[in-house]
XYZ file of C-alpha atoms in Angstrom:
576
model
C 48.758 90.852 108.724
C 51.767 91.326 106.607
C 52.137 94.812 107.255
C 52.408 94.278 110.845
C 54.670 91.074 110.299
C 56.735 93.783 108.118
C 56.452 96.574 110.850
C 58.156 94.031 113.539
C 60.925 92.753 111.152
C 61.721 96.432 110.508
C 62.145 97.086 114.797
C 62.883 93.875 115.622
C 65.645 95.571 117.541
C 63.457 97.105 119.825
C 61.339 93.695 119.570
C 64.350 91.684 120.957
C 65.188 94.392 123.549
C 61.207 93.709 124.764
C 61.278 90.188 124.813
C 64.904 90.107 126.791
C 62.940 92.214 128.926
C 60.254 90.150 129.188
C 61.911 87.248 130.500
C 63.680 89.497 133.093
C 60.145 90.798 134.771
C 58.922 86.729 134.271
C 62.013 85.738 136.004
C 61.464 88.500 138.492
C 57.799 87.353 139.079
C 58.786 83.305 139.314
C 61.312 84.225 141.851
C 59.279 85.971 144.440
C 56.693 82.975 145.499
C 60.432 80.907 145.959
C 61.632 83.243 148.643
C 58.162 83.697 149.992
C 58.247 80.034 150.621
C 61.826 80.245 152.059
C 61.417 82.861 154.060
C 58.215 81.036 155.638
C 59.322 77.816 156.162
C 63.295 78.595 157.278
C 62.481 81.926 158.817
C 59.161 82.474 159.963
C 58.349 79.473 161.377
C 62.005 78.330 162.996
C 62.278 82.085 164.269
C 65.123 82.336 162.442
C 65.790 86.331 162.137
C 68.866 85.405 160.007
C 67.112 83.882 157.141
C 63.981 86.592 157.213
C 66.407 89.315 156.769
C 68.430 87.914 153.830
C 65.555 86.699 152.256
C 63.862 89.867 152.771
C 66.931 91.834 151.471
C 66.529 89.468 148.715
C 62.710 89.890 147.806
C 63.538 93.893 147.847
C 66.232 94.074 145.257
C 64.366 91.419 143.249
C 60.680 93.450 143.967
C 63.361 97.093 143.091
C 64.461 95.181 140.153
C 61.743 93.843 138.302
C 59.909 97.276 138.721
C 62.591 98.868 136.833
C 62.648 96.279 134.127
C 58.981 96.185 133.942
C 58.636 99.880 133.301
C 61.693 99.904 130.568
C 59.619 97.019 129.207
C 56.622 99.260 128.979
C 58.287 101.901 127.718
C 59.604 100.027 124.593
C 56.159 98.089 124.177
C 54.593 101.790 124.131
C 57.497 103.225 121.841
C 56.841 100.688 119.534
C 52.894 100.876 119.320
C 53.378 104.927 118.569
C 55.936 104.124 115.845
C 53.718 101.233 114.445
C 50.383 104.017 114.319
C 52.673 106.156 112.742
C 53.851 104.010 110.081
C 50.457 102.706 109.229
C 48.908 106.495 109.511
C 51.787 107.346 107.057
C 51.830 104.327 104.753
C 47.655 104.596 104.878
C 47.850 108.535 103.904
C 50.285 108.145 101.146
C 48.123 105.370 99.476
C 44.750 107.807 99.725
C 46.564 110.015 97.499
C 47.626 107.398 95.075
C 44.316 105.899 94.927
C 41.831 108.020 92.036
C 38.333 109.818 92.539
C 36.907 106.587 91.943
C 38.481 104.310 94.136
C 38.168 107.167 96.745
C 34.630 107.359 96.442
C 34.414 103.609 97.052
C 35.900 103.766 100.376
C 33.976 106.513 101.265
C 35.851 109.756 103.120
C 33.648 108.360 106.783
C 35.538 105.085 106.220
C 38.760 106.236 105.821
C 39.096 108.898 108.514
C 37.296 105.584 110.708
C 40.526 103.839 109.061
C 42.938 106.395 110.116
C 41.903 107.215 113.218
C 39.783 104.283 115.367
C 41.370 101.554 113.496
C 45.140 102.003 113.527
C 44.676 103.391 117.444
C 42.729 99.698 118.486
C 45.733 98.328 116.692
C 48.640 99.891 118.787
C 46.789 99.067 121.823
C 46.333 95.301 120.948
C 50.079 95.452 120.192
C 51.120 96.742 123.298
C 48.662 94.079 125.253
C 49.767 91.413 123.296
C 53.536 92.604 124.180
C 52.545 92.855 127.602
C 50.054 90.489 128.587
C 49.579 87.741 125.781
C 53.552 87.548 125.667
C 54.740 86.239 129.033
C 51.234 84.387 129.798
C 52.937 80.990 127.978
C 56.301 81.497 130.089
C 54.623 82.381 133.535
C 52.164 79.037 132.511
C 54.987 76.661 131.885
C 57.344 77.927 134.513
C 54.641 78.210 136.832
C 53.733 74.598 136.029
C 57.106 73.049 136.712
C 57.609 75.131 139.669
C 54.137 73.687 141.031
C 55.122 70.048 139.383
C 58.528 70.115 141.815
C 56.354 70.724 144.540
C 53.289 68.539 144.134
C 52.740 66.996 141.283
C 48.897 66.381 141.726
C 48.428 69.933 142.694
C 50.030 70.520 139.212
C 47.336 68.176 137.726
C 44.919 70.115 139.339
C 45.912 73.315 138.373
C 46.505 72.191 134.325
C 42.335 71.169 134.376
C 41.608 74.151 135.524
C 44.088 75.952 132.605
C 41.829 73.391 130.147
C 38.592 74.718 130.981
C 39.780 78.379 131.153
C 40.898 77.744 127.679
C 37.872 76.198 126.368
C 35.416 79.408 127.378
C 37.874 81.677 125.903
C 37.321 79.797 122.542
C 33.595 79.727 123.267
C 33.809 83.741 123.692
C 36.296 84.484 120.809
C 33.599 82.985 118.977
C 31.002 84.410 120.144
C 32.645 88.070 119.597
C 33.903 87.768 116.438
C 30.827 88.659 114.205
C 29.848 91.516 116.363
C 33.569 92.735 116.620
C 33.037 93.452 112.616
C 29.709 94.979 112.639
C 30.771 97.478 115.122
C 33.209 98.600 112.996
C 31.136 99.337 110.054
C 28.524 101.378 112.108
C 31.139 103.467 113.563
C 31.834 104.585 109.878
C 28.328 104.830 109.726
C 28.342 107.259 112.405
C 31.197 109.293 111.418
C 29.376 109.883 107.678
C 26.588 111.210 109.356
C 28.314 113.018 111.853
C 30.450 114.824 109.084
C 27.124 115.905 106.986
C 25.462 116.989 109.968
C 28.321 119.871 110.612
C 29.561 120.166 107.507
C 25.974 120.653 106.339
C 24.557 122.982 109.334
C 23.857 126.117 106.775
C 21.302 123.318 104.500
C 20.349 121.706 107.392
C 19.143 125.058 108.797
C 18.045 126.904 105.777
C 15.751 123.805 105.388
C 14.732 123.607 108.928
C 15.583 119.821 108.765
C 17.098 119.207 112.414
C 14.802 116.998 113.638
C 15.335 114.905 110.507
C 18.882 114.745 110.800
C 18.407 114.173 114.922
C 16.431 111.290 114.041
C 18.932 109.648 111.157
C 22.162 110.113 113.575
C 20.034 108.511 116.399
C 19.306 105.422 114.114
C 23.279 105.460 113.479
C 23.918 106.077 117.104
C 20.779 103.245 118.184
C 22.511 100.381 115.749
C 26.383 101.136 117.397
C 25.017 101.025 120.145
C 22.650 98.136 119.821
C 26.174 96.124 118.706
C 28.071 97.587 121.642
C 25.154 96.565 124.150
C 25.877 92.888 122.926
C 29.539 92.709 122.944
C 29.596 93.877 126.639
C 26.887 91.692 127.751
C 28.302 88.390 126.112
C 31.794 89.810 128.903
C 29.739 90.712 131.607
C 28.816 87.367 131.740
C 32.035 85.695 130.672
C 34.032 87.610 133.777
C 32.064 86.444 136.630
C 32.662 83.145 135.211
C 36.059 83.367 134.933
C 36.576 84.646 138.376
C 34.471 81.566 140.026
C 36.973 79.693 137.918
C 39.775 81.024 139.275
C 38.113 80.953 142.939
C 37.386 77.859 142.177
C 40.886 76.535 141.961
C 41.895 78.308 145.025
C 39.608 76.867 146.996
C 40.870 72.961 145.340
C 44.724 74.186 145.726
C 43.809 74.818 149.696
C 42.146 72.101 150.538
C 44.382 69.282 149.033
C 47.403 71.953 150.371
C 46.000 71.868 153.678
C 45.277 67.678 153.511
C 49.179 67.562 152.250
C 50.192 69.359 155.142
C 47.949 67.767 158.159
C 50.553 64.817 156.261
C 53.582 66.103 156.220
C 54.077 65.492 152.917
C 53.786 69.649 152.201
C 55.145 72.683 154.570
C 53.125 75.940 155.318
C 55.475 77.912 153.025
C 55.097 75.523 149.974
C 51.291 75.767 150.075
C 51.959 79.390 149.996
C 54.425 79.938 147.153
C 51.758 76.925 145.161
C 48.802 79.247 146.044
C 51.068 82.298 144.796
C 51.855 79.980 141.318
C 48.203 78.912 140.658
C 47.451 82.899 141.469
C 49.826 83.953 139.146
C 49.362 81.698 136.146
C 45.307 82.417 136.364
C 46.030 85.988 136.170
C 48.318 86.006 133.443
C 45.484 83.806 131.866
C 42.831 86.222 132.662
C 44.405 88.976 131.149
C 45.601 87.133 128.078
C 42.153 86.033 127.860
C 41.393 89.802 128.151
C 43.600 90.371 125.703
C 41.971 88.344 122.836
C 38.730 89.240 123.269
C 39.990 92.681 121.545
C 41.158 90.410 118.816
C 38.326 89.780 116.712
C 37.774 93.312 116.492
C 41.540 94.029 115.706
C 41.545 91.488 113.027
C 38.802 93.349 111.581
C 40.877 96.453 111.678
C 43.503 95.089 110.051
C 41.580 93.731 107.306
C 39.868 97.061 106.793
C 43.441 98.417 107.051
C 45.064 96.301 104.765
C 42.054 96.365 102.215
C 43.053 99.912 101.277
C 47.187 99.550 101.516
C 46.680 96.562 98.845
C 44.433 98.703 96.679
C 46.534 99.558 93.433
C 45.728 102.460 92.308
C 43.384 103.070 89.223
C 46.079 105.690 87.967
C 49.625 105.012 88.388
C 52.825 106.197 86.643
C 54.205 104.167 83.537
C 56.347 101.217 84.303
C 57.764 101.367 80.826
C 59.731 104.349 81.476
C 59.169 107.988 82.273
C 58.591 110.552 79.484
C 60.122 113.974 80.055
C 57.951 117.368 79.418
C 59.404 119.007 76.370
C 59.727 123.052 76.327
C 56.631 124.268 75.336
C 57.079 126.159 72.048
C 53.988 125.250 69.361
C 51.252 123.190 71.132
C 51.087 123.551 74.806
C 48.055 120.900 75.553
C 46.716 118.679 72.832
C 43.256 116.538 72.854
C 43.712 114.227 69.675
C 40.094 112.543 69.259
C 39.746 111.858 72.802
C 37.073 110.053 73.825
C 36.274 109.006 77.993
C 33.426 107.043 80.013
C 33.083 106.905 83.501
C 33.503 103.590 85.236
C 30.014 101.572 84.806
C 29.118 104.234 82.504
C 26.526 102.661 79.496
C 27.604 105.795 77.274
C 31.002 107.602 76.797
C 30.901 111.272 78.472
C 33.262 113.073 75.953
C 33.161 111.442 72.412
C 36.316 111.871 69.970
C 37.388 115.527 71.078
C 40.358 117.117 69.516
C 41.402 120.928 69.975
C 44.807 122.175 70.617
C 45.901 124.711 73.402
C 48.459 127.118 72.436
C 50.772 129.190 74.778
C 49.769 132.409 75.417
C 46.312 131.893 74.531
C 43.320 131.827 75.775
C 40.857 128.626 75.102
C 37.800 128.809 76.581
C 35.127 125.866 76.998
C 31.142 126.448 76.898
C 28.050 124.075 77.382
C 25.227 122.935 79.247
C 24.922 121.318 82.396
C 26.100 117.595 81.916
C 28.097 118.628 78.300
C 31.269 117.293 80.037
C 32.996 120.163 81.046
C 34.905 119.751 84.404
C 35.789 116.045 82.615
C 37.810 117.769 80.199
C 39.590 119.422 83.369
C 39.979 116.326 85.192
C 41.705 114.118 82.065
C 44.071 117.138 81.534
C 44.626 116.748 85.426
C 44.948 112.907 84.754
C 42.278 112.826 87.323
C 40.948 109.923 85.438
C 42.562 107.657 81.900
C 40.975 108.367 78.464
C 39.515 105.074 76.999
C 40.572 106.174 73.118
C 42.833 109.017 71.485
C 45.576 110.850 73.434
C 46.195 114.043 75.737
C 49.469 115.464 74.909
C 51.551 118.368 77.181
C 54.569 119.835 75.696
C 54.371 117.087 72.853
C 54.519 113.880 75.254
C 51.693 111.653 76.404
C 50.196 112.574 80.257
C 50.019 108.748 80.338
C 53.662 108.484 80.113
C 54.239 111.410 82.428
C 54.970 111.277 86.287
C 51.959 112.747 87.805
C 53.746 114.671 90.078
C 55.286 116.067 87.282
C 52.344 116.396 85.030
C 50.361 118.334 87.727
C 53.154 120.598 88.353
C 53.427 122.020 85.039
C 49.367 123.326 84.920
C 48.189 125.938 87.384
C 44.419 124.743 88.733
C 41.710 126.743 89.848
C 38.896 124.035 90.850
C 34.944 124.378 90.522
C 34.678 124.377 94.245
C 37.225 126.703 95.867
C 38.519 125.037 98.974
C 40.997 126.477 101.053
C 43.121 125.101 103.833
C 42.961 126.137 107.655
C 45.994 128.607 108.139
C 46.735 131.682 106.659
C 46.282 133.410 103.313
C 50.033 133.266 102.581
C 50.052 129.722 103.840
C 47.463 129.083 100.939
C 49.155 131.103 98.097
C 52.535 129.513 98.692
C 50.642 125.617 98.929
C 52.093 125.583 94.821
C 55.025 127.267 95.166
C 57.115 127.581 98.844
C 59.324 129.496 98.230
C 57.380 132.086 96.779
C 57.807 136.025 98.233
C 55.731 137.949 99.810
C 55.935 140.610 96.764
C 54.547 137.523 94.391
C 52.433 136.837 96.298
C 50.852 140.392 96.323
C 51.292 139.995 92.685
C 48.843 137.090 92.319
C 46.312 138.880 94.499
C 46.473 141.791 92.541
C 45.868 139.924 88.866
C 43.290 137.831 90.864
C 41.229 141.212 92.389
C 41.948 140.394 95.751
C 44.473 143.008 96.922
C 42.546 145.478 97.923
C 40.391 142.867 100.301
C 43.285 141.283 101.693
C 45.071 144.753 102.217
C 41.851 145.978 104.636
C 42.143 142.769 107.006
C 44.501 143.560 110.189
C 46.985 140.695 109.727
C 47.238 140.801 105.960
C 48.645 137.840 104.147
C 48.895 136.625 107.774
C 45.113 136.665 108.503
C 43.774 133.449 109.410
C 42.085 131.166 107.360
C 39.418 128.599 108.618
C 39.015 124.859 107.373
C 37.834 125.325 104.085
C 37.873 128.911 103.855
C 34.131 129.977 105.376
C 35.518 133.063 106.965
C 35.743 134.409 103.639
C 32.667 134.610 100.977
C 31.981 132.870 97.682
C 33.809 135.300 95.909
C 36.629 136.297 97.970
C 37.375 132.307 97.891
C 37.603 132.024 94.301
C 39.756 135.263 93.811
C 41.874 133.825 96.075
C 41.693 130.048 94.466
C 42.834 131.987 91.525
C 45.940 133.591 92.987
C 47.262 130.338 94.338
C 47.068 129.046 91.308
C 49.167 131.806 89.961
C 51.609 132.202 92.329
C 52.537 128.460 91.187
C 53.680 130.059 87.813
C 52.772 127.136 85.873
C 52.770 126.445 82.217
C 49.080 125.733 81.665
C 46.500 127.714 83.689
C 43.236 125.632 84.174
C 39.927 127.559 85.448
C 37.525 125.492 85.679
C 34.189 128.077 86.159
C 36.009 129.593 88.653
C 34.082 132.998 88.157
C 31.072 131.531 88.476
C 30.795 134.002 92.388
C 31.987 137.148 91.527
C 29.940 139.806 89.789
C 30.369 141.045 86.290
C 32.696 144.159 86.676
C 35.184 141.655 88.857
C 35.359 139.262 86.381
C 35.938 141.649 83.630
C 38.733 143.153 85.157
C 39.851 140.080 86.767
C 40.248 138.615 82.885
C 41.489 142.683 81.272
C 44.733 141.298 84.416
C 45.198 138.087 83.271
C 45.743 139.099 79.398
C 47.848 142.071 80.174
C 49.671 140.395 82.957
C 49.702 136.716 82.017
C 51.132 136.339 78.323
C 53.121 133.106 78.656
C 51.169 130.278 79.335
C 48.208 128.913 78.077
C 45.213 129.430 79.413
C 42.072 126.781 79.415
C 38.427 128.565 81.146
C 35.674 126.434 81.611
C 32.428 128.599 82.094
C 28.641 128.920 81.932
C 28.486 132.815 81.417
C 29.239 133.881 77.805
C 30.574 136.833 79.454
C 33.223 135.398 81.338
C 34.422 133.681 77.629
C 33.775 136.674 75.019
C 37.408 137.941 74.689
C 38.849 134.253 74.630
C 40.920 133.532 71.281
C 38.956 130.563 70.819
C 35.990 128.928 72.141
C 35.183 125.524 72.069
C 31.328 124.703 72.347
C 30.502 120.998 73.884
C 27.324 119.600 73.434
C 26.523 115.943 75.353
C 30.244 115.651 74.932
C 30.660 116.175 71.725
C 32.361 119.377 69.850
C 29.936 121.302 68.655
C 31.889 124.129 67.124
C 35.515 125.897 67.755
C 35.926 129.600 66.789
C 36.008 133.293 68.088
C 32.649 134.623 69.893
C 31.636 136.262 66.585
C 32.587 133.457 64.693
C 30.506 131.159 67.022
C 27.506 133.420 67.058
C 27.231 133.078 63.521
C 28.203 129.399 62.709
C 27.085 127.764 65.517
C 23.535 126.835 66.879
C 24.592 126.044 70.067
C 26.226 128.694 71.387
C 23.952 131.392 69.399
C 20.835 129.679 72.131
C 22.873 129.746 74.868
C 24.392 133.420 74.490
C 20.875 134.517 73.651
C 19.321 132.615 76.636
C 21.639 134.564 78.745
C 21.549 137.811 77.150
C 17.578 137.116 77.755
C 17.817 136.334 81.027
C 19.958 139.531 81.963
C 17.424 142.090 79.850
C 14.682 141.014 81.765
């Protein structure tokens, strides 16, 4: 609720313009059933030509009028729901990016796109209704009220039971919505998680022949939304028949005692009218406010999901002690002084007191099994996630004391999955660097084996590129994972087994580039091929997170156990 109490005190401008509005269309509205009543009872009835066209002339330009001011009054109400979705869309993508793998996880990707998307859209619609509908329902009541007091006061009476009871079934059905208003919500991020593994996994889903599986889980997703839905519109199919005998029901009372008033004298034709046309008007302010809140439950439970992730603080956040500074790299570019990490929940630590230095213009390269803790290295040089013990140190200062920005600027990354970006190639190269030319960029696909590929497509560096790159294959996608990375012209290169997809006579000359053509920075590979590693200038063995030796390939196959079984396992493996 704050942020929307924020979002108003930050237009209340526009807020003030829509409620001076407001009053002008209620005005507007209160006026007409006045001259309606004049125009009957002074006109109409005396045949007085005079009065019907004045008043006529009048109920035009006040009809002309409040159109006008209602649509300006729409148009601001509208102007400010899009600026409040974009301010929330905004406010809720800049937190996702704060928040770390962890905390991401625990939303859940479904969630937040539900978040994003479904929830901040029923939210500028409830604004704009509430603007709308909810806001001149209390004004048109009261007004309405006096207007009908003046008149007759027992009509008035009437009228104010009937208000009562309206009142007391919209309780009764605010109520009644409330818990399925919140259920709904959380199946349709149920149904957007299976709806994004369904497409994003066709190719499993099809290798496996599994289709009728997955029909049958989204149905059960689809089946318990809809089960929810079913509810919620029954419990207002019945509540709006009710509300319109209620509201027939007063018409019928304001008639009769109208009529009785009149067969008196004590009421004229045209003040029964202009009554009717108060009683009329209040109830349908009434209905549609009532309208209006039955949406609220299930916008309160949008902005609770909303506001859940905007108060999150994130996991990993820059030092509020002060901001270190990245020193010129001349001696140790990266240093791991007996680091040791566990994941959240974790019963055992996943790297255990690791310490190894990177130097610039070398190459360090990182070997193990499956589970060793390889890509964790990667992600606490990345400041993906904070060491428990020891220190990670770039250009001699801290990566906890670093901007992240900053941090992540300085080291060129080549993930374990290669993703790219819908677009084009050059789009992707130039994602680290902008302002990078079209010459570097050929320069990058050249070290990274990719020129000649790129050079044979029709656009180029302008061919296309679809969502995640699966117009391209395995391999192409890493070479050209790897040229992004160096067209950023960082300080540190990370590959993390990012040459896991292309074939041995690639890779080789893919690494013969990278030490002829990269000589600067240092380099960190993470790998499972000894091949990949050989030529490295030092090789660092893990082994269930621990270091298990540190050395030269010959130096390795000699001193250390580990890597001798897995560089025979693979030479093994490729002899037979």
């Amino acid at each position: 609720m704050k942020y929307f109490i924020l979002f108003l005190k930050n237009h209340k401008g526009k807020l003030v313009l829509s409620v001076f509005l407001l009053l002008g269309s209620v005005i507007g509205t209160l006026l007409i059933p006045a001259l309606i009543a004049d125009v009957v009872d002074h006109g109409i009835l005396r045949g007085n030509m005079e009065v019907i066209t004045r008043t006529g002339l009048q109920m035009i330009l006040v009809a002309l009028a409040g159109t006008a001011v209602s649509v300006l009054s729409s148009w601001v109400t509208s102007d400010l729901g899009a600026l409040f979705g974009q301010e929330m869309r905004t406010k809720l993508f800049r937190k996702v990016q704060e928040l770390s793998i962890h905390q991401f996880d625990q939303v859940g990707v479904s969630s937040l796109i539900t978040r994003s998307t479904s929830d901040i859209t029923n939210l500028q619609q409830t604004l704009g209704m509430m603007l709308q509908m909810v806001a001149p329902a209390p004004l048109i009541l009261v007004a309405s009220m006096i207007m009908t007091a003046m008149i007759s006061p027992t009509i008035a009476m009437i009228q104010l039971v009937f208000i009562a009871v309206m009142l007391l079934l919209s309780m009764a059905l605010l109520k009644k919505s409330n818990a399925l208003s919140h259920s709904i919500q959380k199946r349709l991020d149920r149904i957007n998680k299976v709806v994004r593994e369904s497409i994003t996994g066709v190719r499993v889903i099809r290798a496996f022949g599994n289709e009728t599986f997955e029909e049958k889980r989204s149905g059960r997703a689809y089946e318990s939304y809809a089960e929810n839905m079913i509810r919620l519109n029954r419990l207002f199919a019945v509540a709006t028949p009710v509300v319109w005998l209620v509201m027939g029901a007063l018409m019928l009372v304001v008639l009769g005692f109208g009529g009785a008033f009149s067969l008196k004298g004590t009421m004229a034709v045209g003040q029964i009218t202009a009554v009717i046309e108060y009683a009329t008007m209040t109830m349908g302010y009434l209905i549609s406010a009532v309208a209006t809140f039955t949406t609220l439950p299930k916008t309160l439970a949008c902005l609770e999901r909303l506001q859940e992730v905007l108060d999150t603080s994130p996991a990993i956040a820059d030092s509020d002690t002060g901001v270190a500074e990245i020193r010129q790299i001349k001696e140790a570019a990266v240093t791991f002084d007996h680091v040791t990490f566990a994941y959240p929940g974790a019963e055992e630590p996943v790297l255990h007191d690791l310490s190894f230095t990177l130097l610039p213009g070398q190459t360090t390269a990182v070997i193990g099994s499956t589970g060793s803790g390889k890509s964790t290295l990667a992600d606490l040089l990345l400041r993906i996630h904070d060491i428990q013990q020891g220190s990670i140190r770039i250009g001699g200062s801290d990566v906890r004391s670093l901007p992240q920005q900053d941090l992540r600027n300085k080291i060129g990354c080549v993930p374990q999955k290669a993703f790219l970006f819908s677009g084009t190639i050059a789009d992707n190269l130039r994602m680290g660097r902008e302002q990078a030319t079209d010459e570097e960029l050929w320069t990058a696909l050249r070290i990274a084996q990719a020129e000649e590929f790129v050079k044979n497509l029709p656009e180029g560096l302008n061919a296309p590129v679809a969502q995640g790159g699966t117009n391209f294959s395995g391999g192409q996608r890493q070479r050209l994972s790897i040229a992004r990375a160096l067209v950023k012209k960082a300080d540190v290169f990370l590959f993390d087994d990012s040459f896991s997809a292309l074939d041995v006579k690639t890779d080789a000359a893919l690494r013969a580039s990278l030490r002829k053509q990269v000589h600067t920075p240092a380099k960190l590979v993470i790998a499972q091929r000894v091949s990949s590693i050989i030529d490295a200038d030092q090789i660092l063995v893990l082994d269930e997170g621990r270091l298990a030796g540190v050395g030269t390939h010959d130096v390795l196959l000699k001193s250390c156990e580990v890597y001798r079984a897995i560089a025979e396992s693979q030479m093994n493996k490729k002899g037979a």
